[in-house]
Amino acid sequence: MSKLREKRNEQLNQPQPATITSQFDLPGLDQSVNVNDQHLAEIPTIDLQPVEVEQTSDAPLTGVYSSSGFDMIGVLSRLVNRPNPQINLGPIDMSCSFLVTDARQYDCPIVYCSPTFEHLTGYFANEIVGRNCRFLQAPDGQVTCGSRRTYTDNQAVYHLKAQMLQNKEHQASIINYRKGGQPFVNLVTVIPICDDENNVSFFVGLQVDLVEQPNAILEKMKNGTYMVNYQQMNIPPYIPGGSYNSEPVDDYFRELPSTAPATTTLASPDILELVKCSGENEQQLQQEWNKLLLDQSEDFIHVLSLKGFFLYCSRSSSHILEHDPEELVGHPLSSICHPSDIVPVMREIKESAGNPDKVVNLIYRVRRKYSGYMWMECQGKVHVDQSKGRKCLILAGRERPMYELIRKEIVQTTNDVITTGPELWVKSTLTGLFLHVTPTSDEVVGFDASALQGATIYQYVGDNNVRDVTRALDLVKEGRIVNLHHTMQNAKGDYVSVFSTFYPGDVSFGVGRPSFALIQIRAKESATNDHAPILESLINQAPASDSSSADENIFAELETVRGTSWQYELHQLQLTNRKLKEQLESYTNPKCRKQKKKKNAASDTSDIPKMCAQCQSTDSPEWRKGPNGPKELCNACGLRYAKSLAAKKSTNDTIEQQPIPTA
C-alpha cells in the first residue's frame, strides 16, 4: 500500500503536457490538494494518460456533445442569429414545439422533433422522425404526396409548399390533426436554415395551437405576420380517464324543476324500489326521481357555464360521446368541439345570458372518444340560480344526422317520357313520413310544400302502388338506391304518373343503414304505364358517371371533417341560390325582369341577414369592405382590415422612397 501511495505522489509531481495547460488554462487548477482521509488514501488509483487526437480534416467538429450526432443547439443558434430575418419569432428555446426537416434529402423527412411537439400532436418520436410533416393534415395520418387534401385547406397547403420551394420564411394557419383524429388550428412558422456555404440544409417549423393558446400571439407585425410566444405550451392533455378527480357538482344543478308536488304515483312501491328511497320525505323523493330520469335519459343532458365548462353530464354521454361523465365535468367545451365551430358556439352561449327566456339552439360538431366527429344538436335555456347569483345553460343534446349524397349516385333519366322540368325533393323518414319538401312541389304535383310536410307518401300514391312503395322503403333501409314508376295524386285530385328515386339520406350507396331517406320525384309526360308499377333496385352497383367530380358530395359543406365554419358557408350558399333564382326568373320571364328587379332591391335583401366573413357575427351597426368585396365584414373586422391595408401601403411607400444604391 505504501508503494501505491509513493507512485501516486510521483504522478502528481510530474509536469503536465504544455498542450493541456495551454488549452485548459483555468484558475484554481494549480492549487495543491491535501489528502487527509485515511480511506481516500488507501483507494487504489488508475493511471490515465492523456490521448492526443490528430485532426485529419480542417472542417469544424459538429455534434461533439450530442449522443446522436445531430447538432440541435447549433440549428437553434443559427435560427435565432440568422441574417435578415423576415419573421420576428420572439423567444425561442428547447421548450417550444418545433421540428426540423432535412432539406437535402428526398421529401424533406423529419430528423428531429421536440418533446413539446410530441405532446401537441399526440405522436411519439419514433412515429414522427423519418416522415414528411404532411401526415398531420389528415385524421388517420395517411396523406399522399401531391394529392388533393380532403381534411384541410388546399390553399394553405399550396402556400406552405410554394414558399418552401423558394426557400423563404413563411407563416400560415392550417387545420392539423392530432393522433386519433382531433383537429386543432395550427399557426405554423417555417424558417430555412443555411449552412456555412449559404445552402439551405434544414427547415425549422414552429407550431402553436391557436384554440388552446390564443394569448400566444404577442404582436402583429407590419408585414402581416405574427410574433408568437412559442414557449407558452401549457397544452391541456386529452380528456383524462376515470382517475380524474373533479370538484363535486352541486345537487342544485342535478334537480329538475317540478311544477307539481310529488304525487301518490311517485310513492308507489315500484318507484320507491327504483330510487331506493323510503318516501317519507317528498322533496328527497322528487330529487331522487329527477336524478333517475337524468341518468336514464337517452339524450345528452348537460349543464354548461357561460364560459363553456361542463358542470354536469348525464350518463348518456357514455354511448353518445363515448366519454364517461367524469371525463367531461370540469373541462371546457372546446376539448370536444370542432375548432371551426367553437367560436360561433361560444358567441351563442354568451348572447343567451342577456335573454334568459330565449330557447338556445346549438348545432355543432363534437369529437367522440373513438369514432371521430359527429353532428350534435342541443336545445335548452339559461338557468339563473337566485341564491348563488350565477347563471348556467341547461341543454339536451342528441346526434343530428346530416345529408350525404354523392353526385355519381344521382340517377339520370334517359327516357323521353320523363320530363326535364322541375323535380321535387323530399326528406322522408324510413316509414314514408315527409319531414321536408322543396318549394318545387307546387310545379310537380300542385301542392304547397307546407301542405305536404307532416303527411305520408301513402296518402298520395295510388292504391296499387302501396306495396311497391313499401318495398322501396325497405330497400332504402339497407342502403340501396331504388327507382319506382308509380302514380301520385295532385292538387286537383287526379292521379298523375311520376318517376321517383329513393336514396339513403345520410350514408353512401351500400355503406350502412341510413337514418332517413331522400326521395326525388319527377313528372312524366303522360300516363303511359297503365300496367303494374315498375320497381328497379340498384343492388349491385351505384349509378355510373364519367364526370371528374363524380365522387363529390353534394352536401360537402356538412362533412364533419371540413375545416371551415359551416354557418358562413351555408350563408354564402343562400346568397348564391338567391342570385341563381333571380337569373333563372329573368331568363324564363324577360318581360317581368325590370319589375322584379325593383322588388328584389326592396325586399329580398332583408330576407337573408348579413354575416361577417371572419367572425360570423350577424349584428353589426355597419358593414365594411373586405378582401373579397364590399360590405362583407362587420364593423370591427372591417376596421382591422382597413388598418392592415393602410399599414401595407405605408410600408410599400417607404420601400419605394428608399434610394437604390449604385455600384
XYZ file of C-alpha atoms in Angstrom:
663
model
C 0.000 0.000 0.000
C 2.855 2.399 0.736
C 4.284 1.725 -2.721
C 0.986 2.704 -4.323
C 0.948 5.917 -2.292
C 4.535 6.786 -3.345
C 3.698 6.095 -7.004
C 0.656 8.334 -6.816
C 2.693 11.199 -5.350
C 5.233 10.838 -8.128
C 2.478 11.135 -10.723
C 1.091 14.266 -9.089
C 4.524 15.878 -9.089
C 5.105 15.178 -12.799
C 4.733 18.252 -15.073
C 1.640 18.260 -17.287
C 1.920 18.466 -21.072
C 2.052 22.007 -22.429
C -0.808 21.380 -24.823
C -3.179 20.617 -21.986
C -2.255 23.590 -19.805
C -2.444 25.996 -22.677
C -5.784 24.695 -23.794
C -7.374 24.460 -20.328
C -5.799 27.427 -18.577
C -8.369 27.669 -15.759
C -7.756 29.303 -12.368
C -7.564 27.037 -9.341
C -6.142 24.003 -11.109
C -2.665 24.585 -9.732
C -3.775 24.521 -6.121
C -2.425 21.662 -4.017
C -4.797 19.030 -2.696
C -4.284 17.660 0.819
C -5.494 14.150 1.266
C -6.267 13.733 4.947
C -8.840 10.987 4.760
C -7.387 7.586 5.571
C -9.956 5.841 3.371
C -9.219 8.029 0.351
C -5.503 7.480 0.777
C -5.919 3.716 0.672
C -8.086 3.665 -2.539
C -6.044 2.329 -5.469
C -5.827 4.702 -8.416
C -5.647 4.096 -12.149
C -3.080 5.979 -14.173
C -4.898 7.676 -17.095
C -2.590 9.111 -19.720
C -3.882 11.913 -21.996
C -4.690 10.744 -25.505
C -3.548 13.043 -28.260
C -6.040 13.041 -31.173
C -4.684 14.065 -34.516
C -7.245 16.023 -36.537
C -7.138 14.870 -40.149
C -9.564 17.491 -41.527
C -9.775 21.259 -41.293
C -13.613 21.141 -41.030
C -15.005 22.187 -37.635
C -16.289 19.471 -35.316
C -20.104 19.271 -35.061
C -22.318 17.396 -32.663
C -19.471 16.546 -30.305
C -21.782 16.913 -27.282
C -24.739 15.046 -28.807
C -25.185 11.318 -28.464
C -26.981 11.196 -31.833
C -24.523 13.445 -33.619
C -27.266 15.912 -34.650
C -26.315 19.446 -33.614
C -29.734 20.691 -32.411
C -28.279 23.536 -30.361
C -26.360 24.668 -33.418
C -29.536 24.672 -35.506
C -31.375 26.782 -32.921
C -28.390 29.109 -32.741
C -28.495 29.600 -36.494
C -32.274 30.076 -36.239
C -32.038 32.883 -33.705
C -28.944 34.547 -35.233
C -29.927 34.219 -38.910
C -29.162 37.249 -41.092
C -32.016 39.375 -42.498
C -34.933 37.731 -40.638
C -38.310 38.264 -42.287
C -40.414 36.970 -39.369
C -39.969 38.009 -35.745
C -40.086 34.722 -33.851
C -39.987 36.015 -30.299
C -38.409 33.914 -27.520
C -37.111 30.520 -28.685
C -35.699 27.655 -26.630
C -35.931 23.870 -26.352
C -39.306 24.091 -24.590
C -41.006 25.261 -27.807
C -42.984 22.980 -30.068
C -40.927 22.579 -33.226
C -39.487 20.067 -35.636
C -36.542 20.031 -38.040
C -36.648 18.613 -41.574
C -33.659 17.838 -43.754
C -33.883 19.860 -46.982
C -31.030 17.882 -48.562
C -32.932 14.581 -48.532
C -35.834 13.489 -50.701
C -39.273 14.628 -49.447
C -37.730 16.622 -46.565
C -38.014 13.971 -43.817
C -38.245 14.992 -40.184
C -34.924 14.489 -38.405
C -35.828 15.943 -35.004
C -38.961 16.816 -33.033
C -39.136 18.465 -29.636
C -40.875 16.777 -26.686
C -43.456 19.572 -26.714
C -44.273 18.750 -30.326
C -44.966 15.160 -29.254
C -47.278 16.478 -26.537
C -49.043 18.788 -29.004
C -49.706 16.141 -31.667
C -50.033 13.002 -29.542
C -47.478 11.140 -31.674
C -44.275 9.661 -30.268
C -40.857 10.497 -31.656
C -40.430 7.090 -33.292
C -43.716 7.708 -35.167
C -42.606 11.159 -36.365
C -38.923 11.005 -37.327
C -38.390 9.959 -40.936
C -41.811 11.107 -42.188
C -42.842 14.234 -44.051
C -44.842 16.636 -41.901
C -47.868 16.334 -44.210
C -49.094 13.408 -42.095
C -50.648 15.976 -39.731
C -53.074 17.034 -42.494
C -55.390 14.006 -42.133
C -57.094 12.396 -39.123
C -55.553 9.000 -39.882
C -52.104 10.422 -40.726
C -52.191 8.952 -44.262
C -51.572 11.668 -46.876
C -50.080 11.027 -50.312
C -47.547 13.449 -51.753
C -49.186 15.760 -54.304
C -52.743 14.611 -53.573
C -55.637 16.994 -53.099
C -56.258 17.459 -49.398
C -59.644 16.339 -48.134
C -59.458 17.365 -44.482
C -57.653 20.718 -44.603
C -57.415 23.856 -46.724
C -55.660 23.165 -50.036
C -54.727 26.830 -50.476
C -52.852 26.872 -47.163
C -51.024 23.674 -48.136
C -50.095 25.147 -51.515
C -48.841 28.337 -49.866
C -46.606 26.402 -47.471
C -45.175 24.228 -50.235
C -44.600 27.125 -52.638
C -42.748 29.145 -50.023
C -40.588 26.170 -49.062
C -39.620 25.579 -52.690
C -38.468 29.202 -52.839
C -36.572 28.836 -49.526
C -38.499 31.725 -47.986
C -39.591 32.297 -44.421
C -43.355 31.946 -44.191
C -46.224 31.646 -41.756
C -49.738 30.245 -42.141
C -52.618 28.890 -40.069
C -53.852 25.455 -41.069
C -56.097 22.718 -39.676
C -53.911 19.841 -38.456
C -54.908 16.638 -36.697
C -53.585 15.014 -33.552
C -53.130 11.282 -33.242
C -56.631 9.871 -33.076
C -58.212 12.488 -35.348
C -58.688 15.517 -33.079
C -58.201 18.690 -35.188
C -56.575 21.884 -33.998
C -55.808 25.248 -35.587
C -52.042 25.260 -36.037
C -50.147 28.502 -36.621
C -47.091 27.201 -38.481
C -43.910 29.221 -38.927
C -41.259 27.735 -41.243
C -37.696 29.096 -41.296
C -34.992 27.820 -43.702
C -31.570 27.263 -42.094
C -28.441 27.680 -44.241
C -25.053 26.025 -43.772
C -21.622 27.651 -43.981
C -21.823 27.614 -47.785
C -25.156 29.515 -47.693
C -27.132 26.487 -48.931
C -30.430 25.609 -47.270
C -29.833 22.439 -45.297
C -32.736 22.359 -42.820
C -36.228 23.732 -42.310
C -37.353 24.529 -38.777
C -41.118 24.515 -38.264
C -42.614 26.012 -35.104
C -46.209 25.336 -34.077
C -48.782 26.746 -31.680
C -52.418 25.741 -31.116
C -54.445 28.930 -31.583
C -57.586 27.461 -29.998
C -55.939 26.392 -26.749
C -53.433 29.291 -26.703
C -54.997 32.410 -28.214
C -52.779 34.567 -25.967
C -49.629 33.111 -27.529
C -49.752 35.786 -30.253
C -47.728 38.686 -28.879
C -47.936 41.176 -31.718
C -48.984 41.510 -35.337
C -46.151 42.829 -37.458
C -46.424 45.330 -40.311
C -45.826 42.672 -42.958
C -48.885 40.697 -41.796
C -47.006 38.033 -39.813
C -47.323 37.428 -36.081
C -44.770 37.396 -33.316
C -45.641 34.368 -31.229
C -44.540 33.212 -27.804
C -43.917 29.551 -28.595
C -42.814 28.952 -25.008
C -46.417 29.077 -23.757
C -47.081 25.422 -24.321
C -49.411 24.665 -21.430
C -51.470 22.388 -23.640
C -54.159 20.509 -21.779
C -53.890 16.785 -22.359
C -56.607 14.709 -23.905
C -59.666 14.220 -21.756
C -58.362 12.147 -18.847
C -59.731 8.820 -17.749
C -61.530 7.784 -14.632
C -58.600 8.804 -12.449
C -59.555 12.455 -12.919
C -60.954 13.902 -9.716
C -63.284 16.820 -10.398
C -64.969 19.014 -7.867
C -68.386 17.727 -6.802
C -71.258 19.250 -8.729
C -73.907 20.963 -6.651
C -77.088 18.991 -6.365
C -78.847 22.162 -7.397
C -77.792 21.586 -10.984
C -78.948 17.999 -10.838
C -82.506 18.944 -9.946
C -85.298 19.255 -12.461
C -87.894 21.899 -11.549
C -91.263 20.383 -10.836
C -94.482 22.333 -11.268
C -96.480 19.893 -9.173
C -95.719 18.276 -5.832
C -94.868 14.621 -5.545
C -97.986 12.611 -6.147
C -99.018 9.216 -4.983
C -97.593 7.818 -8.232
C -94.043 8.538 -7.048
C -94.830 6.922 -3.733
C -95.679 3.600 -5.356
C -93.609 0.619 -4.194
C -92.061 0.075 -7.648
C -90.721 3.632 -7.856
C -89.520 3.596 -4.247
C -87.577 0.456 -5.046
C -86.030 2.043 -8.124
C -84.893 5.229 -6.380
C -84.014 3.364 -3.169
C -85.866 5.863 -1.020
C -88.297 5.406 1.846
C -90.700 8.075 0.517
C -91.209 9.803 3.851
C -89.579 12.998 2.584
C -91.430 14.154 -0.551
C -88.690 16.609 -1.562
C -85.997 13.954 -1.311
C -88.184 11.533 -3.277
C -88.665 14.124 -6.022
C -84.911 14.781 -6.204
C -84.044 11.106 -6.416
C -86.680 10.593 -9.098
C -85.288 13.518 -11.121
C -81.761 12.095 -10.855
C -83.001 8.738 -12.070
C -84.700 10.348 -15.072
C -81.497 12.230 -15.924
C -79.331 9.134 -15.705
C -81.738 7.047 -17.793
C -82.373 9.674 -20.471
C -81.207 8.779 -23.981
C -80.438 12.441 -24.693
C -77.186 14.021 -23.585
C -78.337 16.211 -20.688
C -75.568 18.596 -19.665
C -75.017 21.888 -17.875
C -72.568 24.465 -19.227
C -71.227 27.552 -17.540
C -71.271 30.778 -19.525
C -67.518 30.280 -20.061
C -68.139 26.929 -21.707
C -67.146 24.488 -18.936
C -69.108 21.315 -18.221
C -70.757 21.448 -14.789
C -72.838 18.303 -15.161
C -73.183 15.485 -17.713
C -75.720 12.684 -17.758
C -74.798 9.028 -18.116
C -75.895 9.013 -21.752
C -72.561 10.637 -22.664
C -71.011 7.168 -22.419
C -72.814 5.858 -25.517
C -73.374 9.156 -27.389
C -69.911 10.714 -26.992
C -68.065 7.601 -25.769
C -66.875 9.668 -22.778
C -67.873 8.958 -19.204
C -69.368 11.937 -17.328
C -66.327 12.056 -15.038
C -64.134 12.613 -18.108
C -66.075 15.712 -19.192
C -67.035 17.527 -15.974
C -64.630 20.370 -15.280
C -63.339 20.522 -18.850
C -64.172 23.143 -21.486
C -66.465 22.520 -24.420
C -63.504 23.201 -26.730
C -61.985 19.857 -25.678
C -64.601 18.005 -27.773
C -65.936 20.732 -30.102
C -64.576 21.186 -33.623
C -62.150 24.158 -33.760
C -64.105 25.786 -36.604
C -67.373 25.647 -34.607
C -66.230 26.713 -31.141
C -66.227 30.473 -31.900
C -69.888 30.752 -33.043
C -70.999 28.307 -30.330
C -69.367 30.351 -27.569
C -70.914 33.508 -29.040
C -74.370 31.920 -28.829
C -73.735 30.871 -25.232
C -72.639 34.356 -24.175
C -75.514 36.057 -26.012
C -78.020 33.755 -24.318
C -77.103 35.243 -20.931
C -78.801 38.512 -21.903
C -82.095 36.823 -22.797
C -82.921 34.070 -20.279
C -86.356 33.396 -21.804
C -84.963 32.595 -25.252
C -84.610 28.951 -26.277
C -80.983 28.251 -27.188
C -80.470 26.026 -30.230
C -76.899 24.900 -30.973
C -75.687 22.732 -33.853
C -72.009 21.900 -33.929
C -69.529 19.074 -34.429
C -68.198 17.153 -31.453
C -65.403 14.631 -31.300
C -66.252 11.245 -29.878
C -63.597 9.371 -27.990
C -63.083 6.604 -30.540
C -65.370 7.127 -33.560
C -64.351 10.572 -34.791
C -66.633 13.558 -35.263
C -70.403 13.730 -35.401
C -73.035 16.453 -35.594
C -74.921 17.212 -32.399
C -77.970 19.407 -31.900
C -78.588 20.879 -28.445
C -81.586 22.787 -27.129
C -82.070 24.401 -23.752
C -82.417 27.606 -21.769
C -80.440 29.726 -19.367
C -80.966 28.870 -15.721
C -80.453 31.554 -13.076
C -79.508 30.473 -9.572
C -81.090 33.181 -7.442
C -79.460 32.036 -4.214
C -75.904 31.981 -5.562
C -76.257 34.706 -8.185
C -74.839 32.740 -11.122
C -76.115 31.595 -14.487
C -75.684 28.380 -16.382
C -77.037 26.771 -19.519
C -79.035 23.542 -19.266
C -79.071 21.690 -22.589
C -80.335 18.424 -24.035
C -78.338 17.141 -26.997
C -78.697 14.305 -29.465
C -76.924 13.215 -32.624
C -78.066 15.068 -35.735
C -77.790 13.039 -38.965
C -76.743 15.178 -41.926
C -77.328 14.840 -45.638
C -74.869 12.878 -47.737
C -75.377 12.252 -51.444
C -72.574 11.516 -53.888
C -73.006 13.159 -57.257
C -72.406 9.981 -59.240
C -75.215 8.227 -57.320
C -77.894 10.585 -58.627
C -79.968 8.713 -61.195
C -80.048 10.499 -64.546
C -83.084 9.843 -66.726
C -82.546 8.874 -70.352
C -86.199 8.183 -71.105
C -88.020 10.723 -73.260
C -91.220 10.030 -71.336
C -89.850 11.669 -68.165
C -89.872 15.458 -68.248
C -86.731 17.506 -67.828
C -88.531 20.279 -65.979
C -88.910 20.855 -62.231
C -88.368 17.998 -59.836
C -89.471 17.527 -56.264
C -87.080 16.549 -53.471
C -88.393 15.200 -50.171
C -86.660 14.348 -46.898
C -88.589 11.413 -45.502
C -88.452 9.026 -42.609
C -87.820 5.382 -43.371
C -91.565 4.804 -42.976
C -92.583 7.432 -45.549
C -93.340 10.499 -43.402
C -92.443 13.762 -45.183
C -90.078 15.818 -42.997
C -89.105 18.482 -45.529
C -90.359 19.288 -49.024
C -88.770 21.645 -51.555
C -90.869 24.559 -52.883
C -90.983 22.983 -56.365
C -93.780 20.694 -55.158
C -96.296 23.225 -56.470
C -94.971 22.771 -60.016
C -94.789 18.952 -59.888
C -97.948 17.865 -58.032
C -99.714 21.172 -57.392
C -99.454 21.030 -53.579
C -97.727 23.655 -51.487
C -94.673 22.438 -49.556
C -96.288 23.265 -46.206
C -99.290 21.078 -47.104
C -97.101 18.038 -47.774
C -94.859 18.335 -44.734
C -96.104 16.087 -41.950
C -98.038 13.852 -44.340
C -97.033 10.388 -45.535
C -96.347 9.246 -49.060
C -99.113 6.668 -48.712
C -101.715 9.458 -48.616
C -100.909 10.486 -52.200
C -99.850 7.337 -54.078
C -102.389 5.106 -55.811
C -103.795 2.055 -54.092
C -101.964 -0.278 -56.437
C -98.639 1.398 -55.572
C -98.700 0.950 -51.791
C -96.928 -2.411 -51.828
C -94.172 -1.166 -54.167
C -93.555 1.977 -52.092
C -93.195 -0.220 -49.004
C -90.700 -2.441 -50.831
C -88.750 0.631 -51.957
C -88.520 1.982 -48.409
C -87.405 -1.430 -47.126
C -84.574 -1.489 -49.679
C -83.539 2.043 -48.724
C -83.219 0.898 -45.115
C -80.467 -1.443 -46.339
C -78.620 1.408 -48.072
C -79.904 0.697 -51.601
C -80.981 3.158 -54.304
C -84.408 2.354 -55.783
C -86.228 3.635 -58.887
C -90.019 3.412 -58.960
C -92.582 4.291 -61.650
C -95.906 4.969 -59.961
C -98.830 7.372 -59.742
C -99.355 10.229 -57.317
C -102.382 12.366 -56.543
C -102.134 16.070 -57.420
C -103.997 19.056 -56.019
C -106.905 18.541 -58.443
C -107.476 15.014 -57.164
C -106.185 13.332 -60.306
C -103.519 10.635 -60.279
C -100.526 11.572 -62.455
C -97.638 9.348 -63.450
C -94.319 10.163 -61.761
C -90.849 8.665 -61.608
C -89.382 8.523 -58.072
C -85.882 7.621 -56.916
C -85.318 6.675 -53.274
C -81.842 7.399 -51.831
C -80.329 6.672 -48.395
C -80.210 10.125 -46.813
C -77.081 10.223 -44.665
C -74.913 7.346 -45.919
C -73.400 6.466 -49.272
C -74.630 3.690 -51.517
C -74.195 0.317 -49.800
C -72.108 1.714 -46.912
C -74.514 1.359 -43.994
C -78.060 1.843 -42.772
C -79.419 5.392 -43.115
C -81.390 7.392 -40.564
C -83.702 8.926 -43.160
C -84.392 8.804 -46.903
C -84.275 11.278 -49.775
C -86.929 10.969 -52.493
C -86.509 12.554 -55.926
C -89.882 12.836 -57.714
C -90.078 13.750 -61.416
C -93.212 14.121 -63.511
C -93.862 12.054 -66.636
C -95.271 13.368 -69.891
C -98.304 11.121 -69.900
C -99.733 8.121 -68.124
C -98.046 5.589 -70.378
C -97.831 2.984 -67.615
C -101.302 1.602 -67.256
C -99.968 -1.702 -66.025
C -98.327 -2.508 -62.711
C -95.657 -0.052 -61.485
C -92.020 -0.748 -62.278
C -89.569 -1.003 -59.386
C -85.827 -1.043 -60.133
C -83.384 -1.690 -57.294
C -79.766 -0.779 -57.898
C -78.407 -3.645 -55.819
C -75.016 -4.481 -57.268
C -73.650 -1.132 -58.348
C -74.241 2.569 -57.991
C -75.200 4.735 -60.979
C -72.149 5.303 -63.167
C -70.834 8.714 -64.122
C -67.939 9.836 -66.286
C -67.593 13.277 -64.722
C -64.381 14.176 -62.931
C -66.414 15.468 -59.979
C -68.481 12.274 -59.726
C -67.149 11.398 -56.275
C -68.033 14.825 -54.882
C -70.539 15.021 -52.063
C -73.312 17.446 -52.958
C -73.565 18.389 -49.281
C -69.797 18.807 -48.823
C -70.374 21.806 -46.544
C -71.875 19.454 -43.949
C -68.986 16.982 -43.772
C -67.694 16.598 -40.225
C -64.024 16.781 -41.255
C -64.410 20.061 -43.136
C -62.084 22.705 -41.726
C -64.289 25.778 -42.247
C -67.264 27.324 -40.475
C -70.464 25.717 -41.741
C -72.557 28.758 -40.741
C -70.691 31.062 -43.106
C -70.644 28.507 -45.930
C -74.400 27.960 -45.708
C -74.903 31.707 -45.632
C -72.895 32.033 -48.842
C -74.941 29.223 -50.402
C -78.141 31.099 -49.570
C -76.839 34.202 -51.321
C -75.697 32.165 -54.325
C -79.035 30.358 -54.609
C -80.885 33.651 -54.480
C -78.779 35.042 -57.340
C -79.295 31.875 -59.394
C -83.036 32.068 -58.794
C -83.107 35.681 -59.969
C -81.142 34.799 -63.101
C -83.432 31.859 -63.868
C -86.524 34.016 -63.485
C -85.041 36.713 -65.712
C -84.405 34.139 -68.442
C -87.835 32.496 -68.235
C -89.807 35.775 -67.816
C -87.846 38.554 -69.524
C -90.855 40.880 -69.540
C -91.100 40.942 -65.742
C -87.351 41.443 -65.304
C -87.495 45.165 -64.584
C -90.397 44.905 -62.153
C -88.817 42.079 -60.155
C -85.505 43.902 -60.084
C -87.115 46.742 -58.149
C -88.932 44.339 -55.816
C -85.744 42.385 -55.123
C -83.895 45.554 -54.217
C -86.582 46.417 -51.675
C -87.487 43.039 -50.178
C -85.000 40.256 -50.926
C -82.076 41.983 -49.288
C -83.775 41.731 -45.917
C -84.666 38.040 -46.250
C -81.132 36.803 -45.602
C -79.232 38.643 -42.849
C -75.651 39.617 -43.483
C -72.860 37.604 -41.889
C -69.267 38.627 -41.288
C -66.792 36.606 -43.357
C -64.292 36.452 -40.481
C -66.156 36.224 -37.167
C -69.602 35.076 -38.492
C -71.444 37.717 -36.474
C -74.770 38.954 -37.849
C -75.358 42.028 -35.678
C -73.244 44.980 -36.775
C -74.217 48.655 -36.983
C -72.257 48.995 -40.213
C -70.793 46.653 -42.821
C -67.429 47.341 -44.382
C -65.273 46.291 -47.288
C -63.361 43.013 -47.126
C -60.789 41.211 -49.249
C -63.498 39.693 -51.493
C -65.738 42.699 -51.979
C -67.757 45.447 -50.309
C -69.864 45.001 -47.178
C -68.666 41.511 -46.252
C -67.058 42.348 -42.883
C -68.625 43.625 -39.688
C -67.620 46.990 -38.313
C -64.850 45.661 -36.031
C -63.328 43.271 -38.587
C -63.646 45.883 -41.342
C -61.732 48.455 -39.323
C -58.951 45.948 -38.626
C -58.807 45.059 -42.313
C -58.618 48.734 -43.328
C -55.779 49.331 -40.852
C -53.847 46.373 -42.231
C -54.225 47.742 -45.772
C -53.029 51.159 -44.641
C -50.013 49.622 -42.883
C -49.071 47.633 -46.003
C -49.417 50.709 -48.177
C -47.182 52.805 -45.900
C -44.577 50.016 -45.864
C -44.563 49.834 -49.664
C -44.268 53.632 -49.933
C -41.314 53.604 -47.561
C -39.557 50.936 -49.615
C -40.151 52.853 -52.858
C -38.790 56.090 -51.372
C -35.528 54.487 -50.289
C -32.649 55.346 -52.694
C -31.277 52.499 -54.769
C -27.560 52.013 -54.016
C -25.297 52.417 -57.002
C -22.256 50.355 -57.733
